[in-house]
Amino acid sequence: MVATRFIGWLRRFEKWFGFVAAILIAAGLYTGLVTSSPDYYQGEVVRIMYVHVPFVQTAMLSYFTLFICSIWYLWKRESVVDNACHAAAGLSLFFTAGGLLTGSIWGKPTWNAWWVWDPRLTSFAILFLTLVGYLMLRTFLEDKEKGATFCAILAIIGFIDLPIIHFSVEWWRSLHQPSSISTRGISIAPDMMVPFTLMGVGVSILFAYMLMVRTQMLYLQHLLEAKQGRLLSEGQFE
Amino acid sequence: MHFFRVVKWIAWKDLLSEYRNRENISSMFFFALNVILIFSFSFSLDPETLKEIMPGIIWVAFGFTAIIGLGKSFLIEVNNDCMEYFQCLPVPKGAIYLGKFLGNLLFMLTVEIVLFPLFVLFFNLTLLDQFLPLLLISTVATIGLSALGTLFSALTVQIRAREVMFPILLLPLSVPIFIGAVEATRGALSGDPLSSYQHWIELLGVFDVIFVVVSFWIFEFILDY
């Protein structure tokens, strides 16, 4: 019952999320790539920031979603929540890979290296590997319920481990620039702030939209499998 | 049954069966010996460079040993249909985890202690005056590694392709342990005083506590299936 109501709710609102995300990202890309001024030190190269930073933030947001959904699943055992976990994991992998790729492209002209062993890069590489492991674990477990539980456990352990990894590498070595927005204030020029915000919010809403669509897809697939199984057992298909 | 008695009996059972067939320890040992041999003839190095990369070599060998040894930890239970008995036991499930964890920790430490003289032999090291700090570092790092390894062994033992999935899940999440262990070992091997790398050992201690507590808590969900 809960699942049907939840899916109905997703169906009603998903269009609007998609629509708003498209508008915000279009506006963000236009202001970021055309109207905003280039950086004093980095020149035109800095424009990749408008894609890189939103991707990285959304990767963290999606992993956090996965963590919350995993706890929720272990608590309530609703299969639709497991579908949301599965969807969030796939999207998290997508945004993590995007963040790593754009970061690497940005790193070459600014640090003169595609890759350095910096805390944030290392944590993200490990996040990437953990998510690949998560999705592999899902494909190898035939029993749906067991798979859902084991994956939820893995997601929770991974979430607890990530700050530890970050912290330990930070002690080890550091090169990445500190965050531009922190409790000390904002250190970005105002005309850069506009595309930055638009893209940040836009990509987050895009994530919400993708999550809604993918969760529905996985839920329907689950229903279909259940129905096929029932019909097979009733002998309607030979 | 009293909690700690369960822990003790589970660990005792593993030690006794290991004492009788010596399967796990011997496979871990000979695998690590192979790794050390391959390393020793792939790098023919001057002593200075060797000192630089030695901690890495040691912990790669120990890491592989962990994969071989810990991955099989729950396999004997599945092969002997003991998982069902574990599920039915009227004891806290965390006690079963702690028992298995203790058994694994002892196996790993035994192999590591036997391997140290081999590093001396093949790489011409002088470890004797650094033996106690190295033992401390190995113990602290191995606690964390066994904690995660025991949990993932229980997680992967019931699935297809468990040999592939176990290292894929274990290695990324044990990165902080390897970083801490390698840095502390580097300090010990260069003969620095304990205080100069003490913070790495403390950090490893914090990881150990987190990993053991989280795995202890979460193990119950694994055993439910």
Short mmCIF file of C-alpha atoms in Angstrom, two decimals:
data_model
loop_
_atom_site.label_atom_id
_atom_site.label_comp_id
_atom_site.label_asym_id
_atom_site.label_seq_id
_atom_site.Cartn_x
_atom_site.Cartn_y
_atom_site.Cartn_z
CA MET A 1 0.00 0.00 0.00
CA VAL A 2 2.71 2.41 1.05
CA ALA A 3 4.65 1.57 -2.11
CA THR A 4 1.70 2.21 -4.44
CA ARG A 5 0.98 5.55 -2.83
CA PHE A 6 4.65 6.47 -2.95
CA ILE A 7 4.96 5.56 -6.64
CA GLY A 8 1.77 7.51 -7.40
CA TRP A 9 3.28 10.53 -5.69
CA LEU A 10 6.49 10.17 -7.71
CA ARG A 11 4.50 9.97 -10.96
CA ARG A 12 2.65 13.16 -10.18
CA PHE A 13 5.66 15.26 -9.35
CA GLU A 14 8.53 13.89 -11.44
CA LYS A 15 7.73 16.04 -14.52
CA TRP A 16 8.05 19.22 -12.51
CA PHE A 17 11.45 18.22 -11.13
CA GLY A 18 12.67 17.44 -14.64
CA PHE A 19 11.33 20.72 -15.97
CA VAL A 20 12.88 22.86 -13.21
CA ALA A 21 16.21 21.01 -13.49
CA ALA A 22 16.34 21.59 -17.25
CA ILE A 23 15.66 25.33 -16.90
CA LEU A 24 18.17 25.82 -14.05
CA ILE A 25 20.93 23.86 -15.81
CA ALA A 26 20.35 25.70 -19.10
CA ALA A 27 20.50 29.05 -17.31
CA GLY A 28 23.53 27.95 -15.30
CA LEU A 29 25.41 26.78 -18.38
CA TYR A 30 24.61 30.00 -20.26
CA THR A 31 25.72 32.30 -17.44
CA GLY A 32 28.69 30.07 -16.60
CA LEU A 33 30.05 29.54 -20.08
CA VAL A 34 29.05 32.85 -21.76
CA THR A 35 28.36 35.79 -19.47
CA SER A 36 30.57 35.22 -16.38
CA SER A 37 34.12 36.59 -16.39
CA PRO A 38 37.19 34.31 -16.62
CA ASP A 39 39.31 33.75 -13.52
CA TYR A 40 42.24 36.09 -12.80
CA TYR A 41 44.74 33.23 -12.43
CA GLN A 42 43.20 30.30 -14.26
CA GLY A 43 41.59 32.12 -17.22
CA GLU A 44 38.93 30.28 -19.22
CA VAL A 45 39.89 26.96 -17.64
CA VAL A 46 37.95 27.85 -14.51
CA ARG A 47 34.63 27.38 -16.35
CA ILE A 48 34.84 23.61 -15.84
CA MET A 49 34.21 24.42 -12.16
CA TYR A 50 30.53 25.04 -12.99
CA VAL A 51 30.21 21.39 -13.96
CA HIS A 52 32.79 19.80 -11.64
CA VAL A 53 31.66 21.22 -8.29
CA PRO A 54 27.90 20.52 -8.78
CA PHE A 55 28.77 16.96 -9.85
CA VAL A 56 30.91 16.37 -6.78
CA GLN A 57 28.28 17.88 -4.46
CA THR A 58 25.55 15.79 -6.04
CA ALA A 59 27.70 12.66 -5.77
CA MET A 60 27.90 13.27 -2.01
CA LEU A 61 24.18 14.07 -1.84
CA SER A 62 23.34 10.84 -3.68
CA TYR A 63 25.59 8.75 -1.44
CA PHE A 64 23.97 10.35 1.59
CA THR A 65 20.56 9.45 0.09
CA LEU A 66 21.80 5.88 -0.34
CA PHE A 67 22.93 5.80 3.30
CA ILE A 68 19.58 7.10 4.61
CA CYS A 69 17.60 4.73 2.37
CA SER A 70 19.78 1.79 3.51
CA ILE A 71 19.06 2.49 7.19
CA TRP A 72 15.40 2.92 6.33
CA TYR A 73 15.41 -0.43 4.49
CA LEU A 74 17.03 -2.31 7.39
CA TRP A 75 14.44 -0.76 9.69
CA LYS A 76 11.21 -1.13 7.67
CA ARG A 77 12.06 -3.75 5.00
CA GLU A 78 9.95 -2.06 2.31
CA SER A 79 10.95 -3.33 -1.13
CA VAL A 80 10.33 0.08 -2.72
CA VAL A 81 12.96 1.57 -0.40
CA ASP A 82 15.40 -1.04 -1.68
CA ASN A 83 14.56 0.08 -5.23
CA ALA A 84 15.39 3.64 -4.16
CA CYS A 85 18.72 2.39 -2.71
CA HIS A 86 19.56 0.65 -5.96
CA ALA A 87 18.65 3.77 -7.95
CA ALA A 88 20.64 6.07 -5.65
CA ALA A 89 23.71 3.80 -5.89
CA GLY A 90 23.67 3.85 -9.69
CA LEU A 91 23.26 7.64 -9.75
CA SER A 92 25.93 8.09 -7.12
CA LEU A 93 28.33 6.11 -9.30
CA PHE A 94 27.40 8.26 -12.29
CA PHE A 95 28.00 11.56 -10.47
CA THR A 96 31.18 10.27 -8.80
CA ALA A 97 32.59 9.18 -12.15
CA GLY A 98 31.58 12.55 -13.63
CA GLY A 99 33.23 14.40 -10.75
CA LEU A 100 36.45 12.38 -11.09
CA LEU A 101 36.54 12.87 -14.85
CA THR A 102 35.93 16.64 -14.82
CA GLY A 103 38.31 17.02 -11.87
CA SER A 104 40.99 15.21 -13.79
CA ILE A 105 40.47 17.44 -16.83
CA TRP A 106 40.64 20.52 -14.58
CA GLY A 107 43.71 19.17 -12.80
CA LYS A 108 45.85 18.87 -15.94
CA PRO A 109 46.11 22.62 -16.77
CA THR A 110 46.09 23.87 -13.15
CA TRP A 111 48.23 21.28 -11.29
CA ASN A 112 49.94 19.93 -14.43
CA ALA A 113 48.86 16.41 -13.50
CA TRP A 114 45.80 14.31 -14.31
CA TRP A 115 45.88 12.75 -10.89
CA VAL A 116 47.42 13.48 -7.48
CA TRP A 117 47.04 11.58 -4.20
CA ASP A 118 45.17 14.29 -2.38
CA PRO A 119 42.58 13.55 0.37
CA ARG A 120 39.56 14.53 -1.68
CA LEU A 121 40.68 12.72 -4.81
CA THR A 122 41.59 9.61 -2.85
CA SER A 123 38.27 9.59 -0.96
CA PHE A 124 36.41 9.99 -4.23
CA ALA A 125 38.37 7.23 -5.93
CA ILE A 126 37.53 4.95 -3.00
CA LEU A 127 33.89 6.05 -3.08
CA PHE A 128 33.89 5.09 -6.76
CA LEU A 129 35.37 1.64 -6.02
CA THR A 130 32.94 1.07 -3.13
CA LEU A 131 29.98 1.88 -5.37
CA VAL A 132 31.26 -0.44 -8.09
CA GLY A 133 31.55 -3.15 -5.40
CA TYR A 134 28.02 -2.33 -4.24
CA LEU A 135 26.53 -2.71 -7.70
CA MET A 136 28.54 -5.90 -8.34
CA LEU A 137 27.30 -7.36 -5.06
CA ARG A 138 23.75 -6.69 -6.24
CA THR A 139 24.22 -8.55 -9.48
CA PHE A 140 25.79 -11.55 -7.74
CA LEU A 141 23.05 -12.02 -5.15
CA GLU A 142 20.08 -13.87 -6.65
CA ASP A 143 17.87 -13.75 -3.57
CA LYS A 144 16.32 -10.26 -3.73
CA GLU A 145 15.73 -9.80 -0.03
CA LYS A 146 19.17 -11.06 0.96
CA GLY A 147 20.75 -8.85 -1.70
CA ALA A 148 18.89 -5.81 -0.43
CA THR A 149 20.01 -6.43 3.17
CA PHE A 150 23.65 -7.14 2.31
CA CYS A 151 23.85 -4.09 0.05
CA ALA A 152 22.33 -1.90 2.76
CA ILE A 153 24.99 -3.15 5.18
CA LEU A 154 27.75 -2.41 2.67
CA ALA A 155 26.39 1.10 2.04
CA ILE A 156 26.30 1.86 5.77
CA ILE A 157 29.86 0.59 6.37
CA GLY A 158 31.06 2.54 3.34
CA PHE A 159 29.42 5.73 4.57
CA ILE A 160 31.06 5.42 7.97
CA ASP A 161 34.39 4.63 6.32
CA LEU A 162 34.48 7.61 3.96
CA PRO A 163 35.18 10.35 6.53
CA ILE A 164 37.85 8.05 8.02
CA ILE A 165 39.50 7.67 4.63
CA HIS A 166 39.32 11.41 4.04
CA PHE A 167 40.78 12.19 7.43
CA SER A 168 43.59 9.65 7.15
CA VAL A 169 44.68 10.85 3.71
CA GLU A 170 44.49 14.45 4.91
CA TRP A 171 47.07 13.59 7.52
CA TRP A 172 49.10 11.88 4.89
CA ARG A 173 49.35 14.62 2.25
CA SER A 174 47.40 17.57 0.92
CA LEU A 175 47.36 19.68 -2.27
CA HIS A 176 43.70 20.37 -3.12
CA GLN A 177 42.53 23.96 -2.67
CA PRO A 178 40.35 24.47 0.42
CA SER A 179 36.59 24.86 -0.09
CA SER A 180 35.64 28.29 -1.39
CA ILE A 181 32.45 28.40 0.65
CA SER A 182 33.02 27.77 4.34
CA THR A 183 32.18 29.24 7.71
CA ARG A 184 34.83 31.90 7.07
CA GLY A 185 32.67 33.38 4.29
CA ILE A 186 32.38 33.22 0.52
CA SER A 187 35.49 33.84 -1.58
CA ILE A 188 33.96 33.80 -5.05
CA ALA A 189 33.27 36.83 -7.29
CA PRO A 190 29.51 37.66 -7.43
CA ASP A 191 29.19 37.10 -11.20
CA MET A 192 30.68 33.63 -10.73
CA MET A 193 28.34 32.95 -7.81
CA VAL A 194 25.22 33.16 -10.01
CA PRO A 195 26.04 30.29 -12.43
CA PHE A 196 27.58 28.39 -9.54
CA THR A 197 24.33 28.47 -7.54
CA LEU A 198 22.16 27.79 -10.60
CA MET A 199 24.21 24.74 -11.55
CA GLY A 200 24.46 23.48 -7.98
CA VAL A 201 20.70 23.61 -7.42
CA GLY A 202 19.96 22.45 -10.97
CA VAL A 203 22.11 19.32 -10.82
CA SER A 204 20.71 18.43 -7.37
CA ILE A 205 17.17 18.66 -8.73
CA LEU A 206 18.28 16.68 -11.78
CA PHE A 207 19.46 14.00 -9.35
CA ALA A 208 16.07 14.03 -7.59
CA TYR A 209 14.35 13.68 -10.98
CA MET A 210 16.61 10.81 -12.08
CA LEU A 211 16.13 9.11 -8.72
CA MET A 212 12.34 9.30 -9.07
CA VAL A 213 12.36 7.88 -12.60
CA ARG A 214 14.86 5.13 -11.81
CA THR A 215 13.09 4.09 -8.58
CA GLN A 216 9.84 3.71 -10.52
CA MET A 217 11.58 1.69 -13.21
CA LEU A 218 13.13 -0.68 -10.68
CA TYR A 219 9.84 -0.99 -8.80
CA LEU A 220 7.94 -1.87 -11.96
CA GLN A 221 10.61 -4.37 -12.90
CA HIS A 222 10.25 -5.91 -9.43
CA LEU A 223 6.45 -6.08 -9.85
CA LEU A 224 6.82 -7.64 -13.27
CA GLU A 225 9.18 -10.30 -11.96
CA ALA A 226 6.83 -11.06 -9.08
CA LYS A 227 3.87 -11.33 -11.46
CA GLN A 228 5.76 -13.54 -13.90
CA GLY A 229 6.78 -15.78 -11.03
CA ARG A 230 3.17 -16.07 -9.88
CA LEU A 231 1.83 -16.81 -13.35
CA LEU A 232 4.54 -19.41 -13.90
CA SER A 233 3.66 -21.12 -10.66
CA GLU A 234 -0.01 -21.15 -11.63
CA GLY A 235 0.94 -22.92 -14.85
CA GLN A 236 -0.39 -20.25 -17.22
CA PHE A 237 2.87 -20.18 -19.15
CA GLU A 238 4.61 -23.29 -20.27
CA MET B 1 24.94 -18.62 27.92
CA HIS B 2 27.22 -15.91 29.12
CA PHE B 3 28.31 -13.52 26.37
CA PHE B 4 32.06 -13.89 26.82
CA ARG B 5 31.83 -17.65 27.12
CA VAL B 6 30.26 -17.75 23.66
CA VAL B 7 33.06 -15.55 22.32
CA LYS B 8 35.65 -17.81 23.90
CA TRP B 9 34.11 -21.06 22.62
CA ILE B 10 33.69 -19.81 19.05
CA ALA B 11 37.33 -18.66 18.97
CA TRP B 12 38.45 -21.90 20.63
CA LYS B 13 36.54 -24.00 18.09
CA ASP B 14 38.32 -22.19 15.22
CA LEU B 15 41.73 -22.52 16.84
CA LEU B 16 41.22 -26.21 17.58
CA SER B 17 40.08 -27.07 14.05
CA GLU B 18 43.00 -25.04 12.70
CA TYR B 19 45.38 -26.90 15.01
CA ARG B 20 44.03 -30.21 13.69
CA ASN B 21 44.14 -29.54 9.95
CA ARG B 22 46.43 -26.47 9.65
CA GLU B 23 44.75 -25.53 6.37
CA ASN B 24 44.24 -21.83 6.84
CA ILE B 25 47.56 -20.86 8.37
CA SER B 26 49.62 -22.92 5.95
CA SER B 27 47.81 -21.53 2.88
CA MET B 28 48.22 -17.97 4.19
CA PHE B 29 51.88 -18.54 4.95
CA PHE B 30 52.85 -20.12 1.64
CA PHE B 31 50.90 -17.55 -0.33
CA ALA B 32 52.70 -14.74 1.49
CA LEU B 33 56.01 -16.53 0.96
CA ASN B 34 55.32 -16.52 -2.78
CA VAL B 35 54.53 -12.81 -2.70
CA ILE B 36 57.75 -12.04 -0.81
CA LEU B 37 59.81 -14.15 -3.22
CA ILE B 38 58.33 -12.42 -6.25
CA PHE B 39 58.97 -9.02 -4.69
CA SER B 40 62.53 -9.93 -3.75
CA PHE B 41 63.55 -10.87 -7.28
CA SER B 42 61.51 -8.21 -9.06
CA PHE B 43 63.21 -5.41 -7.13
CA SER B 44 66.97 -5.62 -6.97
CA LEU B 45 67.52 -2.39 -5.11
CA ASP B 46 70.10 -0.40 -3.24
CA PRO B 47 69.53 -0.24 0.54
CA GLU B 48 68.31 3.40 0.48
CA THR B 49 65.52 2.79 -2.07
CA LEU B 50 64.67 -0.45 -0.33
CA LYS B 51 64.13 1.39 2.95
CA GLU B 52 61.78 3.72 1.10
CA ILE B 53 59.56 0.98 -0.38
CA MET B 54 59.93 -1.74 2.28
CA PRO B 55 56.84 -0.72 4.33
CA GLY B 56 54.75 -0.97 1.15
CA ILE B 57 56.12 -4.44 0.37
CA ILE B 58 55.43 -5.66 3.90
CA TRP B 59 51.85 -4.43 3.90
CA VAL B 60 51.06 -5.63 0.39
CA ALA B 61 52.19 -9.10 1.52
CA PHE B 62 50.10 -8.87 4.71
CA GLY B 63 47.12 -7.55 2.73
CA PHE B 64 47.24 -10.52 0.36
CA THR B 65 47.55 -12.83 3.34
CA ALA B 66 44.43 -11.28 4.81
CA ILE B 67 42.52 -11.83 1.55
CA ILE B 68 43.51 -15.50 1.47
CA GLY B 69 42.92 -16.17 5.17
CA LEU B 70 39.95 -14.02 6.14
CA GLY B 71 37.95 -14.80 3.00
CA LYS B 72 37.75 -18.43 4.03
CA SER B 73 36.72 -17.65 7.59
CA PHE B 74 33.02 -18.38 7.12
CA LEU B 75 33.50 -20.86 4.29
CA ILE B 76 34.04 -23.76 6.69
CA GLU B 77 30.78 -22.85 8.44
CA VAL B 78 28.85 -22.90 5.16
CA ASN B 79 30.50 -26.12 3.98
CA ASN B 80 29.59 -27.87 7.23
CA ASP B 81 26.07 -26.36 7.28
CA CYS B 82 26.87 -24.49 10.48
CA MET B 83 25.38 -21.14 9.45
CA GLU B 84 21.89 -22.43 10.31
CA TYR B 85 23.12 -23.43 13.76
CA PHE B 86 24.61 -19.99 14.27
CA GLN B 87 21.26 -18.47 13.31
CA CYS B 88 19.42 -20.69 15.77
CA LEU B 89 21.83 -20.24 18.70
CA PRO B 90 20.07 -18.44 21.56
CA VAL B 91 23.00 -16.07 22.08
CA PRO B 92 23.69 -12.48 21.01
CA LYS B 93 24.85 -12.65 17.37
CA GLY B 94 27.59 -10.14 18.12
CA ALA B 95 29.27 -12.77 20.32
CA ILE B 96 29.60 -15.08 17.30
CA TYR B 97 31.17 -12.22 15.37
CA LEU B 98 33.64 -11.45 18.15
CA GLY B 99 34.61 -15.12 18.43
CA LYS B 100 35.29 -15.44 14.70
CA PHE B 101 37.11 -12.09 14.77
CA LEU B 102 39.39 -13.22 17.60
CA GLY B 103 40.19 -16.48 15.82
CA ASN B 104 41.04 -14.63 12.60
CA LEU B 105 43.14 -12.09 14.47
CA LEU B 106 45.22 -14.85 16.04
CA PHE B 107 45.74 -16.62 12.67
CA MET B 108 46.79 -13.38 10.99
CA LEU B 109 49.17 -12.41 13.79
CA THR B 110 50.78 -15.86 13.82
CA VAL B 111 51.45 -15.68 10.09
CA GLU B 112 52.76 -12.10 10.36
CA ILE B 113 55.18 -12.98 13.14
CA VAL B 114 56.50 -15.91 11.10
CA LEU B 115 56.85 -13.68 8.03
CA PHE B 116 59.01 -10.99 9.66
CA PRO B 117 62.15 -13.20 9.76
CA LEU B 118 61.58 -13.93 6.06
CA PHE B 119 61.70 -10.21 5.27
CA VAL B 120 65.01 -10.10 7.12
CA LEU B 121 66.24 -13.06 5.10
CA PHE B 122 65.20 -11.96 1.62
CA PHE B 123 65.67 -8.20 1.90
CA ASN B 124 68.71 -8.08 4.15
CA LEU B 125 66.99 -5.98 6.79
CA THR B 126 67.90 -5.56 10.44
CA LEU B 127 64.61 -5.74 12.31
CA LEU B 128 65.77 -7.09 15.65
CA ASP B 129 66.01 -3.78 17.54
CA GLN B 130 62.71 -2.62 15.95
CA PHE B 131 60.87 -5.85 16.63
CA LEU B 132 58.67 -4.60 19.50
CA PRO B 133 57.40 -1.45 17.73
CA LEU B 134 56.78 -3.49 14.56
CA LEU B 135 54.85 -6.06 16.57
CA LEU B 136 52.73 -3.29 18.08
CA ILE B 137 52.01 -1.75 14.66
CA SER B 138 51.13 -5.15 13.14
CA THR B 139 48.80 -5.96 16.02
CA VAL B 140 46.96 -2.64 15.91
CA ALA B 141 46.62 -2.70 12.11
CA THR B 142 45.63 -6.36 12.00
CA ILE B 143 42.80 -5.78 14.49
CA GLY B 144 41.15 -3.37 12.04
CA LEU B 145 41.85 -5.58 9.05
CA SER B 146 40.41 -8.67 10.78
CA ALA B 147 37.36 -6.73 11.96
CA LEU B 148 36.45 -5.68 8.41
CA GLY B 149 37.60 -8.99 6.91
CA THR B 150 35.46 -11.10 9.24
CA LEU B 151 32.40 -9.00 8.44
CA PHE B 152 32.93 -9.12 4.68
CA SER B 153 33.69 -12.83 4.84
CA ALA B 154 30.26 -13.41 6.37
CA LEU B 155 28.73 -11.09 3.78
CA THR B 156 30.30 -12.68 0.70
CA VAL B 157 30.39 -16.32 1.72
CA GLN B 158 26.84 -17.03 0.59
CA ILE B 159 27.13 -15.53 -2.89
CA ARG B 160 28.43 -16.60 -6.27
CA ALA B 161 31.93 -15.37 -7.15
CA ARG B 162 32.85 -14.93 -3.49
CA GLU B 163 36.57 -15.12 -4.28
CA VAL B 164 36.20 -12.04 -6.48
CA MET B 165 33.81 -10.07 -4.31
CA PHE B 166 35.70 -10.43 -1.04
CA PRO B 167 38.82 -8.44 -2.07
CA ILE B 168 36.74 -6.01 -4.12
CA LEU B 169 34.75 -5.07 -1.03
CA LEU B 170 37.54 -5.36 1.56
CA LEU B 171 40.42 -3.51 -0.10
CA PRO B 172 38.89 -0.07 -0.76
CA LEU B 173 37.39 0.14 2.71
CA SER B 174 40.61 -0.91 4.44
CA VAL B 175 42.65 1.83 2.76
CA PRO B 176 42.91 3.92 5.97
CA ILE B 177 44.38 0.92 7.79
CA PHE B 178 46.99 0.41 5.09
CA ILE B 179 47.91 4.11 5.08
CA GLY B 180 48.35 4.16 8.85
CA ALA B 181 50.23 0.86 8.94
CA VAL B 182 52.61 1.79 6.11
CA GLU B 183 53.43 5.18 7.61
CA ALA B 184 54.02 3.75 11.10
CA THR B 185 56.13 0.91 9.67
CA ARG B 186 58.19 3.44 7.70
CA GLY B 187 58.90 5.27 10.96
CA ALA B 188 59.86 2.05 12.74
CA LEU B 189 62.10 0.79 9.93
CA SER B 190 64.04 4.06 9.73
CA GLY B 191 64.81 3.66 13.43
CA ASP B 192 62.95 6.81 14.52
CA PRO B 193 61.83 7.05 18.14
CA LEU B 194 58.31 5.77 18.83
CA SER B 195 57.04 9.28 19.56
CA SER B 196 57.64 10.40 15.95
CA TYR B 197 55.13 7.92 14.51
CA GLN B 198 53.00 7.39 17.60
CA HIS B 199 50.15 9.45 16.08
CA TRP B 200 49.75 6.86 13.29
CA ILE B 201 49.42 4.06 15.83
CA GLU B 202 46.85 6.08 17.77
CA LEU B 203 44.95 6.71 14.55
CA LEU B 204 44.96 2.98 13.80
CA GLY B 205 43.62 2.39 17.32
CA VAL B 206 40.72 4.75 16.64
CA PHE B 207 39.94 2.95 13.35
CA ASP B 208 40.03 -0.39 15.18
CA VAL B 209 37.45 0.77 17.71
CA ILE B 210 35.15 2.13 14.98
CA PHE B 211 35.42 -0.93 12.74
CA VAL B 212 34.94 -3.45 15.57
CA VAL B 213 31.96 -1.61 17.06
CA VAL B 214 30.18 -1.05 13.73
CA SER B 215 30.79 -4.62 12.52
CA PHE B 216 29.67 -6.03 15.88
CA TRP B 217 26.43 -4.09 15.62
CA ILE B 218 25.73 -4.81 11.97
CA PHE B 219 26.63 -8.52 12.01
CA GLU B 220 23.19 -9.45 13.30
CA PHE B 221 21.58 -8.35 10.03
CA ILE B 222 23.92 -10.59 8.03
CA LEU B 223 23.23 -13.66 10.11
CA ASP B 224 19.48 -13.18 9.73
CA TYR B 225 19.82 -14.60 6.20
#
